[in-house]
mmCIF file of N, CA and C in Angstrom:
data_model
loop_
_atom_site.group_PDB
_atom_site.id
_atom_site.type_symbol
_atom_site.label_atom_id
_atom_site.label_comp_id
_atom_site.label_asym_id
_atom_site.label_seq_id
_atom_site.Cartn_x
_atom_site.Cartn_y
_atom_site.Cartn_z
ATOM 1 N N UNK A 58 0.849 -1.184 0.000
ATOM 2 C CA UNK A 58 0.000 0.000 0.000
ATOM 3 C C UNK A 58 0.892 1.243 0.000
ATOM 4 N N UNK A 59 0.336 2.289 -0.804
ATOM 5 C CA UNK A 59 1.088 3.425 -0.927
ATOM 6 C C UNK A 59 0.346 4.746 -0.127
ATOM 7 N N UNK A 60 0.411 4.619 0.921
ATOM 8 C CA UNK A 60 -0.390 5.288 1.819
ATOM 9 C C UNK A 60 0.242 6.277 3.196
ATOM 10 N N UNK A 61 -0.607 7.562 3.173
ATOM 11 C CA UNK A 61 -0.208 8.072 4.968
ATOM 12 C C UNK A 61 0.323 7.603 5.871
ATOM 13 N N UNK A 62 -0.683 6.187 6.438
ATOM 14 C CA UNK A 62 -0.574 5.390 7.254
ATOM 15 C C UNK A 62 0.014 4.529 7.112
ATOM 16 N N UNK A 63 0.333 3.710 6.070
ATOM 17 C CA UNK A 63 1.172 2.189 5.699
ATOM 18 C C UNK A 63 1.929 2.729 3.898
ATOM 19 N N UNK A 64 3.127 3.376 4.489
ATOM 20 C CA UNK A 64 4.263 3.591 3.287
ATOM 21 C C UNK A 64 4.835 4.663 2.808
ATOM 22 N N UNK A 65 5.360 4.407 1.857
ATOM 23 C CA UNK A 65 6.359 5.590 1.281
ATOM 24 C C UNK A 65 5.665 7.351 1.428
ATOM 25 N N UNK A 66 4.455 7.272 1.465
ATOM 26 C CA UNK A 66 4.190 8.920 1.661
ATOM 27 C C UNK A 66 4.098 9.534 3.451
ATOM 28 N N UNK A 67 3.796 8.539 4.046
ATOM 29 C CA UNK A 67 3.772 9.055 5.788
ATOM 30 C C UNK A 67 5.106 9.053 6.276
ATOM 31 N N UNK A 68 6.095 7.921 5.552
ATOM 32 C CA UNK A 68 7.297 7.902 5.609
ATOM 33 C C UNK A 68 8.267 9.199 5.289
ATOM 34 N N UNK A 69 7.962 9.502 4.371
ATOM 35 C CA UNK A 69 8.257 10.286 3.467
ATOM 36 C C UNK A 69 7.793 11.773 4.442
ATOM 37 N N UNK A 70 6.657 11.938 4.541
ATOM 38 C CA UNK A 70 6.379 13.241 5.374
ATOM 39 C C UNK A 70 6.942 13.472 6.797
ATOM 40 N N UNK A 71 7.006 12.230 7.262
ATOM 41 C CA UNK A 71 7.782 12.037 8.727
ATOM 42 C C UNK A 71 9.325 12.328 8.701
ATOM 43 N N UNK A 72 9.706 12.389 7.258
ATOM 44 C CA UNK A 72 11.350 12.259 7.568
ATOM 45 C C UNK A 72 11.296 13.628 6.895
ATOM 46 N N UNK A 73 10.647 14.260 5.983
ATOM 47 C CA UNK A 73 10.465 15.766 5.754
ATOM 48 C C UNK A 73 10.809 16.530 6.482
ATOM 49 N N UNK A 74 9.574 16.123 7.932
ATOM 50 C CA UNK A 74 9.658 17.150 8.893
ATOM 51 C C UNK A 74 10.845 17.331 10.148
ATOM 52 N N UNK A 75 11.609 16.217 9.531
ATOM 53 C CA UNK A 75 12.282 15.683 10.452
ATOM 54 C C UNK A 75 14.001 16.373 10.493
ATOM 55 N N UNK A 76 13.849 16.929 9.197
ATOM 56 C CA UNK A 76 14.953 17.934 8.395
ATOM 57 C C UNK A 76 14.892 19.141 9.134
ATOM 58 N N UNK A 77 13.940 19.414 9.648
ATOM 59 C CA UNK A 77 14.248 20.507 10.850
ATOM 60 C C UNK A 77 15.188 20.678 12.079
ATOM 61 N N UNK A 78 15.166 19.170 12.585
ATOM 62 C CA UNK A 78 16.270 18.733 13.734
ATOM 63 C C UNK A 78 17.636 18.028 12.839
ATOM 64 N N UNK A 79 17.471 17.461 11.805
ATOM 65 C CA UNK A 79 18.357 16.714 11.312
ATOM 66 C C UNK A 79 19.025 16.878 9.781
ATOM 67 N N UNK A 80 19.714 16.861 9.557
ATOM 68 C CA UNK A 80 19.668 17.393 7.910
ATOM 69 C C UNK A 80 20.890 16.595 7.047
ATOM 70 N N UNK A 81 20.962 15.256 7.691
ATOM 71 C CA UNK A 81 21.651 14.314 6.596
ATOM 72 C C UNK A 81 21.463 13.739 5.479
ATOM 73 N N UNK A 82 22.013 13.380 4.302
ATOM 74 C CA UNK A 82 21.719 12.917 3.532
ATOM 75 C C UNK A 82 20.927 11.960 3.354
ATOM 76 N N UNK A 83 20.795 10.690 4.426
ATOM 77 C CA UNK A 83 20.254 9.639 4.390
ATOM 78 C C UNK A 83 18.365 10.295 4.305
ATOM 79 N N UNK A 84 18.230 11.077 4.952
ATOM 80 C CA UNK A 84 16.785 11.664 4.697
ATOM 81 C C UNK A 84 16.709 12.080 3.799
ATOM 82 N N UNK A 85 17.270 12.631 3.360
ATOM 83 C CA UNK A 85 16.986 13.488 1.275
ATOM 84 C C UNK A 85 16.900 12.372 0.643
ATOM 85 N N UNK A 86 17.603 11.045 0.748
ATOM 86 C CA UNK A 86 17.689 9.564 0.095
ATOM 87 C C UNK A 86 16.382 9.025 0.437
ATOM 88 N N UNK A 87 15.432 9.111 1.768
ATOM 89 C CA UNK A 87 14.703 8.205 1.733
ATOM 90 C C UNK A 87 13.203 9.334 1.401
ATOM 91 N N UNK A 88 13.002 10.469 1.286
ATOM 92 C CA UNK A 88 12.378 11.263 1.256
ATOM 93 C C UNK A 88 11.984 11.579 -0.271
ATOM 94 N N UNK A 89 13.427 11.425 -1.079
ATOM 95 C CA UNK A 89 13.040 11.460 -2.454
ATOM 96 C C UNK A 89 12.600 9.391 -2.991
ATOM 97 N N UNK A 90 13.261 8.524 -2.514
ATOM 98 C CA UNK A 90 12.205 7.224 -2.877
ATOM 99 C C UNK A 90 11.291 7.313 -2.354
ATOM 100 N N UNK A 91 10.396 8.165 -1.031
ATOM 101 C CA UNK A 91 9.110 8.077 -0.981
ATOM 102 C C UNK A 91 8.575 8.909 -1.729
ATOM 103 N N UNK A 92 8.801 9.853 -2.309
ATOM 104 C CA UNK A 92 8.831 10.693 -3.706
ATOM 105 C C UNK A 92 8.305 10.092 -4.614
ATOM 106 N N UNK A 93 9.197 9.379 -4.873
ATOM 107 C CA UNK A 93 9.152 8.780 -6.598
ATOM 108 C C UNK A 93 7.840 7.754 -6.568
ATOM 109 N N UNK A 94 8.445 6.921 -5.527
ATOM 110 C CA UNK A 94 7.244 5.644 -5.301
ATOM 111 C C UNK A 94 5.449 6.099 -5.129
ATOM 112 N N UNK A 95 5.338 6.884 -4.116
ATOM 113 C CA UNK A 95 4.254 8.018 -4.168
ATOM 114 C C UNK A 95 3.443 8.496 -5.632
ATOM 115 N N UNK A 96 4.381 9.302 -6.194
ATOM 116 C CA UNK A 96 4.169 9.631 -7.582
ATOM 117 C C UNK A 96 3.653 8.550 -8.336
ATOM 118 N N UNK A 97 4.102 7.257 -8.492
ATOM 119 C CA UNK A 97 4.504 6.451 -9.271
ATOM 120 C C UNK A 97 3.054 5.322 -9.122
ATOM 121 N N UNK A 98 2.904 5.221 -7.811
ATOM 122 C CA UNK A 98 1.552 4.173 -7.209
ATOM 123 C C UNK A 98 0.580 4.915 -6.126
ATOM 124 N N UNK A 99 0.609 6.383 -5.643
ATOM 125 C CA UNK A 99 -0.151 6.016 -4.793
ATOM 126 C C UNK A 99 -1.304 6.997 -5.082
ATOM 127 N N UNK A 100 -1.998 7.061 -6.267
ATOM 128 C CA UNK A 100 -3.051 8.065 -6.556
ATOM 129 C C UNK A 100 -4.079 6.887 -7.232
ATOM 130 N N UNK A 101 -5.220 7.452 -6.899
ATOM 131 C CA UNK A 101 -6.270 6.650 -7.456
ATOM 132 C C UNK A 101 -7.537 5.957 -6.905
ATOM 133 N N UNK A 102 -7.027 5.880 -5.689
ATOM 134 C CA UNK A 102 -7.468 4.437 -4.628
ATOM 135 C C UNK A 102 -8.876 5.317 -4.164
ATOM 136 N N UNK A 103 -9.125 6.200 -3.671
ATOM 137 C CA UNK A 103 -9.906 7.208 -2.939
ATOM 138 C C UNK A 103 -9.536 8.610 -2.698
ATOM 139 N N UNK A 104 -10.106 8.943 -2.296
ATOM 140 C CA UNK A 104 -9.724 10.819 -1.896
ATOM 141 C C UNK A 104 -9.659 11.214 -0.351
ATOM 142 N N UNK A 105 -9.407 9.772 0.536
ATOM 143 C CA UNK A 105 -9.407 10.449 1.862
ATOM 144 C C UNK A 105 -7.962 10.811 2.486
ATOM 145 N N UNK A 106 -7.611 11.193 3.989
ATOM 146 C CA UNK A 106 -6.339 11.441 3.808
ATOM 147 C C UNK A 106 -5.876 10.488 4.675
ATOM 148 N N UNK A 107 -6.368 9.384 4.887
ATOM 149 C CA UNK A 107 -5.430 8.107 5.563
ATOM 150 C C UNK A 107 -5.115 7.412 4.956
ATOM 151 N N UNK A 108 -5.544 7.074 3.854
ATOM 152 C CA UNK A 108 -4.945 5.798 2.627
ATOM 153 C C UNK A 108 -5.263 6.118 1.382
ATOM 154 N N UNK A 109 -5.478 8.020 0.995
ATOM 155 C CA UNK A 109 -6.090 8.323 0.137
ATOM 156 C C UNK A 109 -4.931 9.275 -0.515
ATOM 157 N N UNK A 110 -5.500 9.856 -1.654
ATOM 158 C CA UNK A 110 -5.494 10.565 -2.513
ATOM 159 C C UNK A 110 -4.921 12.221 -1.823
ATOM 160 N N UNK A 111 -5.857 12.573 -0.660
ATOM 161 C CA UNK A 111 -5.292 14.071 -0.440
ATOM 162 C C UNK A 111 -4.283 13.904 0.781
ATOM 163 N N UNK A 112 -4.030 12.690 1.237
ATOM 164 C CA UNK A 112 -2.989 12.323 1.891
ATOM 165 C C UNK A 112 -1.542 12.534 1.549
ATOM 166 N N UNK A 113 -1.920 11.672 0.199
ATOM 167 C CA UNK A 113 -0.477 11.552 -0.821
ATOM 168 C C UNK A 113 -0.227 12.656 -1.135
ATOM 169 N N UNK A 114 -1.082 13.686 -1.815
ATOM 170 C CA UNK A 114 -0.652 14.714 -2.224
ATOM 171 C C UNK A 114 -0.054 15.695 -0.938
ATOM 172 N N UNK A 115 -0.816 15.282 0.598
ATOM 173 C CA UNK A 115 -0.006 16.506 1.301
ATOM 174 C C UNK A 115 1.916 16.112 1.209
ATOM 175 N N UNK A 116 1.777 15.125 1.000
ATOM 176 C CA UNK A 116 3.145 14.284 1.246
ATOM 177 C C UNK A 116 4.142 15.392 0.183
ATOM 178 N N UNK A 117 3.440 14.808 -1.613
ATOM 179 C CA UNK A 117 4.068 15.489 -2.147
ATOM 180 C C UNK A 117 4.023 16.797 -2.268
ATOM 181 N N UNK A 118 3.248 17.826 -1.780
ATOM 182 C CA UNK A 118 3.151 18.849 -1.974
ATOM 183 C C UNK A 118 4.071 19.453 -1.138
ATOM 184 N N UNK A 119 4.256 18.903 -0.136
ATOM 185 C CA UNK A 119 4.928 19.525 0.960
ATOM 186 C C UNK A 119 6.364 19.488 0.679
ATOM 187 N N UNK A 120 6.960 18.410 0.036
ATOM 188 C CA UNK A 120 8.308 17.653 -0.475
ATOM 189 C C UNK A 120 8.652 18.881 -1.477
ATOM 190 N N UNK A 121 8.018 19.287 -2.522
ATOM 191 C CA UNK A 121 7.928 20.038 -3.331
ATOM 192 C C UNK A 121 8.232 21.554 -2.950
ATOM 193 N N UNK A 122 7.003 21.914 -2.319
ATOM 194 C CA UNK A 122 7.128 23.061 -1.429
ATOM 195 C C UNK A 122 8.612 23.152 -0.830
ATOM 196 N N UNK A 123 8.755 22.332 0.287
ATOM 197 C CA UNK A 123 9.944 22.703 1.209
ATOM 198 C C UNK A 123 11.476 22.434 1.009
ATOM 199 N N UNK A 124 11.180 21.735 -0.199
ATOM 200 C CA UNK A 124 12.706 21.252 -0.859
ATOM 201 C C UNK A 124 13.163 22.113 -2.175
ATOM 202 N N UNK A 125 12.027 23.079 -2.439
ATOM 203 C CA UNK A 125 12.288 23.617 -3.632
ATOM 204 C C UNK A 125 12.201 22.512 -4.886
ATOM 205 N N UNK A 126 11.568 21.982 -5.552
ATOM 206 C CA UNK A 126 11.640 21.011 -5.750
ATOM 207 C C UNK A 126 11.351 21.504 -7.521
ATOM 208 N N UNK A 127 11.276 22.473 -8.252
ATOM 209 C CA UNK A 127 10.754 22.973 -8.934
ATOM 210 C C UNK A 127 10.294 21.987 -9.899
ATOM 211 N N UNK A 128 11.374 21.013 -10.531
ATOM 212 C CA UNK A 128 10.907 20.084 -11.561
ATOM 213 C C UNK A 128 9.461 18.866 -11.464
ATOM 214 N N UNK A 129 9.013 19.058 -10.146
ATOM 215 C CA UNK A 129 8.227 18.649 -9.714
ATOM 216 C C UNK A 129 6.934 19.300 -9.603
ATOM 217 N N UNK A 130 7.293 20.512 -10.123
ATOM 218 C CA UNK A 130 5.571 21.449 -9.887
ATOM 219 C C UNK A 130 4.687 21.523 -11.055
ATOM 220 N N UNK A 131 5.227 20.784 -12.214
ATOM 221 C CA UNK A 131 3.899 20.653 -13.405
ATOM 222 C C UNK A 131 3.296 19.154 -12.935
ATOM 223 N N UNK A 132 3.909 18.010 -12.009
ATOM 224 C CA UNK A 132 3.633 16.784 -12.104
ATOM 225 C C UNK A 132 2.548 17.427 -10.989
ATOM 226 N N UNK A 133 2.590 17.696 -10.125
ATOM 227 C CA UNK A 133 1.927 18.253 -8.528
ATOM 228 C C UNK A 133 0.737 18.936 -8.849
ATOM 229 N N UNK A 134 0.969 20.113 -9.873
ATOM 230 C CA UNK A 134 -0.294 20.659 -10.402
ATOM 231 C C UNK A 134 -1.357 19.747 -11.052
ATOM 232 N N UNK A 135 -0.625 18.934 -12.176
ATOM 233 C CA UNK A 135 -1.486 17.235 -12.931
ATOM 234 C C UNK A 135 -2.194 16.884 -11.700
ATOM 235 N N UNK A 136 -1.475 16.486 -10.907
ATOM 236 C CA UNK A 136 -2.065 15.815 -9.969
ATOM 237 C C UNK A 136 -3.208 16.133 -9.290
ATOM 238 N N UNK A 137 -3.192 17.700 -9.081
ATOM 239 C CA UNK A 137 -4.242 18.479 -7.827
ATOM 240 C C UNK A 137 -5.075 18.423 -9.329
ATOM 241 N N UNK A 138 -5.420 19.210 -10.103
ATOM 242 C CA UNK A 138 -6.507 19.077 -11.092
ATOM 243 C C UNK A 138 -7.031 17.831 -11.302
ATOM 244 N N UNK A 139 -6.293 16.747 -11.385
ATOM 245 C CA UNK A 139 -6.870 15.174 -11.501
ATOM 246 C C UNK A 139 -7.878 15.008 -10.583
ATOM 247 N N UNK A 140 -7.257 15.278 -9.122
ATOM 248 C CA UNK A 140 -8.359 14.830 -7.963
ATOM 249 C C UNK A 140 -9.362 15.895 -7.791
ATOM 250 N N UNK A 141 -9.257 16.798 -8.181
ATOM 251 C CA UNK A 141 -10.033 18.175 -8.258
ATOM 252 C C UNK A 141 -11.256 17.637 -9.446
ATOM 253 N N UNK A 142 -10.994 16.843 -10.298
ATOM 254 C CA UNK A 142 -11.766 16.935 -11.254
ATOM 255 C C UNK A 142 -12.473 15.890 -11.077
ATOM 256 N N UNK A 143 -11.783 14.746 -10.334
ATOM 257 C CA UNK A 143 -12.402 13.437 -10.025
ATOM 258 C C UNK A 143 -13.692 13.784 -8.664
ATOM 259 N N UNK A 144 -13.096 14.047 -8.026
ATOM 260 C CA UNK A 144 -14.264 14.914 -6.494
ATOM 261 C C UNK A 144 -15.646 15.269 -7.657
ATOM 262 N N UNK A 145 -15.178 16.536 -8.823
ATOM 263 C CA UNK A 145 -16.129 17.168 -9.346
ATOM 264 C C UNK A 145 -17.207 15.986 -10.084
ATOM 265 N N UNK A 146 -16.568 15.307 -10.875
ATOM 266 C CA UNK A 146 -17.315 13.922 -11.749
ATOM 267 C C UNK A 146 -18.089 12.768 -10.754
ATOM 268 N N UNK A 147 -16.957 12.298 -9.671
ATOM 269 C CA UNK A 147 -17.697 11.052 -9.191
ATOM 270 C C UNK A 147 -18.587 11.539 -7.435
ATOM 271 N N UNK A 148 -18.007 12.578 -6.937
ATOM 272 C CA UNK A 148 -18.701 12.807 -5.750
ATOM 273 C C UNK A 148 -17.415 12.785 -4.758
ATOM 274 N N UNK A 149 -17.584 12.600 -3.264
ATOM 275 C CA UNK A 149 -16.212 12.282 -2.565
ATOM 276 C C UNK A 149 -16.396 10.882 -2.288
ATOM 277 N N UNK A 150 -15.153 10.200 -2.551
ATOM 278 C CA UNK A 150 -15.175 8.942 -2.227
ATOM 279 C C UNK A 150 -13.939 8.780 -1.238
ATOM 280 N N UNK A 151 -14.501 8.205 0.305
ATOM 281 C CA UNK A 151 -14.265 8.126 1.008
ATOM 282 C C UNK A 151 -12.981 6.665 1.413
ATOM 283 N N UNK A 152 -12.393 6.747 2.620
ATOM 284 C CA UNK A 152 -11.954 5.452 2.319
ATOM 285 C C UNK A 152 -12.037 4.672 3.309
ATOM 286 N N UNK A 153 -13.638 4.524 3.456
ATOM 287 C CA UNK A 153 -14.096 2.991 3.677
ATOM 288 C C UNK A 153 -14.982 2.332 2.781
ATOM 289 N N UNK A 154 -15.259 0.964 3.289
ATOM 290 C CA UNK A 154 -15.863 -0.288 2.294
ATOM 291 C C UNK A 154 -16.652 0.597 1.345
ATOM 292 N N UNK A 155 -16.420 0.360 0.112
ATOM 293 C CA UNK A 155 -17.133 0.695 -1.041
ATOM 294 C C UNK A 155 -17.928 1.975 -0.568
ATOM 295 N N UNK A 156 -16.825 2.947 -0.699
ATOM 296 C CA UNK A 156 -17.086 4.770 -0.105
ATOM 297 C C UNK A 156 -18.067 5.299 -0.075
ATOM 298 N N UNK A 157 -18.823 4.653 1.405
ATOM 299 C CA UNK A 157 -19.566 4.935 2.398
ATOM 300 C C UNK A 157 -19.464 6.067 2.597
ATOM 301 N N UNK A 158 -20.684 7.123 2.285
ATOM 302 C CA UNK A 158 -19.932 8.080 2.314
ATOM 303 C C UNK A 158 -20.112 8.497 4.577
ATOM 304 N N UNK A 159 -18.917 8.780 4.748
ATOM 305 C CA UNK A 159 -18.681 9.375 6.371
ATOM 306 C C UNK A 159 -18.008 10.497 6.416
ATOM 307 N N UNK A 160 -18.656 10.823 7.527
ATOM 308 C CA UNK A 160 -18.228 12.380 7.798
ATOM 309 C C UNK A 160 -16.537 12.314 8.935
ATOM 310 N N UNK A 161 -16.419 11.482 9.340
ATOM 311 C CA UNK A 161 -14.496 11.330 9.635
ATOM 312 C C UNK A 161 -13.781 12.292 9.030
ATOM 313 N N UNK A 162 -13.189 12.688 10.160
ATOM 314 C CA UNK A 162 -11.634 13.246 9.778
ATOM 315 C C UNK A 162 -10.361 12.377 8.652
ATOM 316 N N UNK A 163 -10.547 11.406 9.279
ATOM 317 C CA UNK A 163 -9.079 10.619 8.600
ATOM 318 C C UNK A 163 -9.378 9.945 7.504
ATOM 319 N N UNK A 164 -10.625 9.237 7.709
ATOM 320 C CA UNK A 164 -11.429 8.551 6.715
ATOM 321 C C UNK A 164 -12.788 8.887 5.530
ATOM 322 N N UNK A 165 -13.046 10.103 5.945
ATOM 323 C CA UNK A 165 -14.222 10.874 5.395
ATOM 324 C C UNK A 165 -14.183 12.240 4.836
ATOM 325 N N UNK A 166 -15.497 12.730 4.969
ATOM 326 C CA UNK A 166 -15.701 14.146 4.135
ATOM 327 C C UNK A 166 -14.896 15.253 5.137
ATOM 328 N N UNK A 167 -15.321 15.414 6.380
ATOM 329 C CA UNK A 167 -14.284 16.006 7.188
ATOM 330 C C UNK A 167 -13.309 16.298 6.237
ATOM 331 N N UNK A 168 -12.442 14.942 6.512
ATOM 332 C CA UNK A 168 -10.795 15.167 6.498
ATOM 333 C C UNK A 168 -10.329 16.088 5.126
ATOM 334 N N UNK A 169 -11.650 15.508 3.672
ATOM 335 C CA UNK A 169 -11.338 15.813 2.257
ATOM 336 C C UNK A 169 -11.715 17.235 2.492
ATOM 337 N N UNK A 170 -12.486 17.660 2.792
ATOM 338 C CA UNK A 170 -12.997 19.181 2.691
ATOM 339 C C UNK A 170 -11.673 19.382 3.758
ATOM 340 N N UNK A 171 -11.275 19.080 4.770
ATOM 341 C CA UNK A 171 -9.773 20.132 5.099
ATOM 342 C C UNK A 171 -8.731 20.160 4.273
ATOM 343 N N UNK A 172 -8.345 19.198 3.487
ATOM 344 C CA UNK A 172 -7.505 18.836 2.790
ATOM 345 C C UNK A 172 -7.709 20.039 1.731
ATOM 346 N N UNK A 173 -8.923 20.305 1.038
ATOM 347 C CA UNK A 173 -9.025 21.097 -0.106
ATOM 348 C C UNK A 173 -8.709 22.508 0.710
ATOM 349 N N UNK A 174 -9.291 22.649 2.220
ATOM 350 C CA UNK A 174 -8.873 24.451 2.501
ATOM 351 C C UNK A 174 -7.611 24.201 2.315
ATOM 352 N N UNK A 175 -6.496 23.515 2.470
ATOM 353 C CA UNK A 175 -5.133 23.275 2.599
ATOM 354 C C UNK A 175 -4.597 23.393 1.645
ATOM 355 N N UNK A 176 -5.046 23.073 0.065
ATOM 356 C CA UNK A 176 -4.770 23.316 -0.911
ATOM 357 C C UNK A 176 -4.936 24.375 -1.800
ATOM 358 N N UNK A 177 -5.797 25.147 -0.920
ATOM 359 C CA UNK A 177 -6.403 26.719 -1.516
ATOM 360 C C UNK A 177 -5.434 27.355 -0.687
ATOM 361 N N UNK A 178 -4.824 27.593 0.485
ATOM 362 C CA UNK A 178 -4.351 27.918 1.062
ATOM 363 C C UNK A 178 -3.073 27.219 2.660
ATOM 364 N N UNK A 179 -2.052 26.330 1.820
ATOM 365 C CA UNK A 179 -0.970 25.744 2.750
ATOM 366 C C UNK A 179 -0.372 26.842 3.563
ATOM 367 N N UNK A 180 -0.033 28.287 3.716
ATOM 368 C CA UNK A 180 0.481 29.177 4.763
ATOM 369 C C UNK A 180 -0.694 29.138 6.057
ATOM 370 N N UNK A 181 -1.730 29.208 5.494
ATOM 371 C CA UNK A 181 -2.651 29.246 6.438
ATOM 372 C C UNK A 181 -3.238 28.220 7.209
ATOM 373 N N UNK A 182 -3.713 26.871 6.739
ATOM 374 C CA UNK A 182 -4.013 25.905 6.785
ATOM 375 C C UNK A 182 -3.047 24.429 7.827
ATOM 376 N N UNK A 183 -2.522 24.510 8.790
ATOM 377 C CA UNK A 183 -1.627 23.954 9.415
ATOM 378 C C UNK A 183 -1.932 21.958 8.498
ATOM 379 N N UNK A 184 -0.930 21.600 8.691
ATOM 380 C CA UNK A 184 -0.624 20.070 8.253
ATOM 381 C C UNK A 184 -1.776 19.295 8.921
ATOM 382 N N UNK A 185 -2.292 18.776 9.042
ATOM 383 C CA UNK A 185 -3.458 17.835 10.473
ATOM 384 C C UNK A 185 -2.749 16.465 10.188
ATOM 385 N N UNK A 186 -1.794 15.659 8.949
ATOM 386 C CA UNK A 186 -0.962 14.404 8.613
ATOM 387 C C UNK A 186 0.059 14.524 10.216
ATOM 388 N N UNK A 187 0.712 16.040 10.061
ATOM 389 C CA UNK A 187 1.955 15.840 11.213
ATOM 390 C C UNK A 187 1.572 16.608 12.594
ATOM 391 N N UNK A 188 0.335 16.503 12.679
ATOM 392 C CA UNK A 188 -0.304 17.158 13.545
ATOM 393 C C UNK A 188 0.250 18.533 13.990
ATOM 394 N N UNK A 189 0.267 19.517 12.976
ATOM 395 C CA UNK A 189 1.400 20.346 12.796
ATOM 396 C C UNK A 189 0.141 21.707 13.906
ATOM 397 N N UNK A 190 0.859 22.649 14.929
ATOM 398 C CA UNK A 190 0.476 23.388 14.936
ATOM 399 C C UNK A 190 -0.079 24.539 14.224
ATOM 400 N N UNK A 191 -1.163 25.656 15.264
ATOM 401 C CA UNK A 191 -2.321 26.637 14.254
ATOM 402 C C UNK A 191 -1.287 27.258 13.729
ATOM 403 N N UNK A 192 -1.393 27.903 12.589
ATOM 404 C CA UNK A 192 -0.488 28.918 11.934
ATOM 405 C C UNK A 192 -1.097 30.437 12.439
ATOM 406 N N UNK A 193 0.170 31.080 12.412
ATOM 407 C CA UNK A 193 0.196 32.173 13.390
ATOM 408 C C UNK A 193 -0.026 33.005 12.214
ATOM 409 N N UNK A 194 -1.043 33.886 11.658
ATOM 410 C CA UNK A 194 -1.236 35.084 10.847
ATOM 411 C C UNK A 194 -1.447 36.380 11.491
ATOM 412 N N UNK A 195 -1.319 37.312 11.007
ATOM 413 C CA UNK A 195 -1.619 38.798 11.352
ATOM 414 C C UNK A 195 -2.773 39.350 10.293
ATOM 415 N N UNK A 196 -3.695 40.126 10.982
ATOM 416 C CA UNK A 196 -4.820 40.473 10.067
ATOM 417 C C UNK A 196 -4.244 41.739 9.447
#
């Protein structure tokens, strides 16, 4: 599974954030194969953010974002319009048994509708994957 919870993208976001205290190579090594692998298998399945679709993308978006990652921002954009367009065509599909639809955070409409403020707006919008504190704005 190519998932938040089980693989290369929770992996991947955990050792991201982890470049704050630590900043060896071995994390840029395992941060870009949860990268690639991510990219490569983990879109499609659903749109929630525990084994879903706006999970993966916080993974890569964030990889992108915080690494400067530039060659990576036409694949990232593909990507957000894909699930943007899929939400619009099939409805939200959740990720439990044959997407029930639930109102859950991790597993449901909750979590997808935060996921999209997050994508309209990541400065504002704190991480809820790394249980990242409120973001501090000035009006």
């Amino acid at each position: 599974m190519v998932a938040w919870c089980h693989g290369a993208p929770g992996i991947g976001l955990a050792r991201l954030d982890a470049l704050k205290y630590v900043g060896d190579g071995a994390l840029h090594s395992e941060i870009d194969a949860a990268l690639q692998t991510t990219l490569a298998h983990g879109f499609g399945l659903n749109h929630c953010l525990c084994h879903g679709d706006m999970g993966n993308l916080e993974f890569v978006q964030s990889a992108v974002s915080r690494l400067s990652l530039d060659q990576y921002e036409e694949p990232v954009q593909h990507l957000t319009s894909m699930l943007l367009d899929s939400i619009e065509r099939e409805g939200w599909v959740t990720g439990v048994p044959m997407g029930v639809e639930t109102p859950g955070l991790m597993l449901g409409i909750a979590g997808i509708g935060y996921q999209l403020l997050r994508l309209a707006s990541p400065e504002r919008i704190p991480s809820i994957l790394l249980l990242a504190p409120p973001c501090i704005t000035t009006l």
